[in-house]
Short mmCIF file of C-alpha atoms in Angstrom, two decimals:
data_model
loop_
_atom_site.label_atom_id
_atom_site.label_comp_id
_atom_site.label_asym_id
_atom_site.label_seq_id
_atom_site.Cartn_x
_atom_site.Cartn_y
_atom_site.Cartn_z
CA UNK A 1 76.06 116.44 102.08
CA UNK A 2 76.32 113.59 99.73
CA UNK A 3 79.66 114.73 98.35
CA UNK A 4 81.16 114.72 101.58
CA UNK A 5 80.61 111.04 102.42
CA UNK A 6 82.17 110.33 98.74
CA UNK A 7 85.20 112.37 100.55
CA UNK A 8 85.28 109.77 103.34
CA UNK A 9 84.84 107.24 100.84
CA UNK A 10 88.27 108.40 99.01
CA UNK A 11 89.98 108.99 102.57
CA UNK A 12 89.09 105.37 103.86
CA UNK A 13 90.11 103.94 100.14
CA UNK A 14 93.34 105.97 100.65
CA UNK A 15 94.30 104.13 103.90
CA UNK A 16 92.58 100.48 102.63
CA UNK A 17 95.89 101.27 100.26
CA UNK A 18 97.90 102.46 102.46
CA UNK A 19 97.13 99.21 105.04
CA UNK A 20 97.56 96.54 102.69
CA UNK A 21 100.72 97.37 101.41
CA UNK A 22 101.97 97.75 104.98
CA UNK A 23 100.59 94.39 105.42
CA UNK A 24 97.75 94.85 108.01
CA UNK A 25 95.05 93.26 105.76
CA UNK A 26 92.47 92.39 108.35
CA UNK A 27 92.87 96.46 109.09
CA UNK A 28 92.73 96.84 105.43
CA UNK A 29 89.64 94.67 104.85
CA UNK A 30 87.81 96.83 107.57
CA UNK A 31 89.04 100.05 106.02
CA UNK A 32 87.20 98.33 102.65
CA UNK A 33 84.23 97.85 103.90
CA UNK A 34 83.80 101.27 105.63
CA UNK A 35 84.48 102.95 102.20
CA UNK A 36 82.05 100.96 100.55
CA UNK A 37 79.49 101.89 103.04
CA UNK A 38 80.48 105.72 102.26
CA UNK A 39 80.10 105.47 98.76
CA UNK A 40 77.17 103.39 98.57
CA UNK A 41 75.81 105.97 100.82
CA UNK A 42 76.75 108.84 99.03
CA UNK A 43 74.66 107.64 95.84
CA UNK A 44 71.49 106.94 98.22
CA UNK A 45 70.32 110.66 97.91
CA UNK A 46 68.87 110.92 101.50
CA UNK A 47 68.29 113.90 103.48
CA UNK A 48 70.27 115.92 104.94
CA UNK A 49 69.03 115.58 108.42
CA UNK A 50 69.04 111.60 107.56
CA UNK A 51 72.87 111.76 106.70
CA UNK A 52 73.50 113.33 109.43
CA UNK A 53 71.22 110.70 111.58
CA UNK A 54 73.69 107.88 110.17
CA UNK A 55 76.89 110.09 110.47
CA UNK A 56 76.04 110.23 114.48
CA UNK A 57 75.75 106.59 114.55
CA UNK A 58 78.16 105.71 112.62
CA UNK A 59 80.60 107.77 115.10
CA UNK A 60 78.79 106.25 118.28
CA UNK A 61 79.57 102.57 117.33
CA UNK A 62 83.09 103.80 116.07
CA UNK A 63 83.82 105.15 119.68
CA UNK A 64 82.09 102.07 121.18
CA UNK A 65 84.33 99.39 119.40
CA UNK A 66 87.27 101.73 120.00
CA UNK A 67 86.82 102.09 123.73
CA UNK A 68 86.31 98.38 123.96
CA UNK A 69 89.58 97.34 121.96
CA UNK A 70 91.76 99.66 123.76
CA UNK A 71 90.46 98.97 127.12
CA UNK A 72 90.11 95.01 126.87
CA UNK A 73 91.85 93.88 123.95
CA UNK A 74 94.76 96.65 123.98
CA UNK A 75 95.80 97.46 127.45
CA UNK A 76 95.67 93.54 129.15
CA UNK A 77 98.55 92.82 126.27
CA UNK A 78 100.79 95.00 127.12
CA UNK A 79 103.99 93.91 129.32
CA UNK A 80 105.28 96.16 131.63
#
């Protein structure tokens, strides 16, 4: 299970590229930190049970913030 969260940890580097060279560094900068969380994590040899305990919260806040930017932040913006 470790191994995969060092896959995440490439993916979100990939697109922390990806992001800054398209300019979006505040985007970028979150992409950052979110791969050093993976990799950190990937080195703290937990359980598998635990990894999976911080992969489901992980992907609740995720959808959380995500609900709340597109709802509030997103969706007043836009001109009709």
């Amino acid at each position: 299970m470790d191994r995969m969260y060092r896959v995440l940890g490439f993916w979100t580097g990939i697109f922390t590229v990806m992001l800054y060279l398209g300019d979006l560094k505040a985007l970028a900068l979150l992409f950052l930190g979110q791969t050093a969380f993976f990799v950190l994590l990937s080195y703290l040899k937990l359980s598998e049970r635990m990894y999976m305990y911080i992969f489901g919260a992980y992907l609740t806040i995720f959808f959380a913030g995500f609900t709340y930017y597109t709802t509030f932040i997103l969706v007043p913006g836009v001109e009709h």
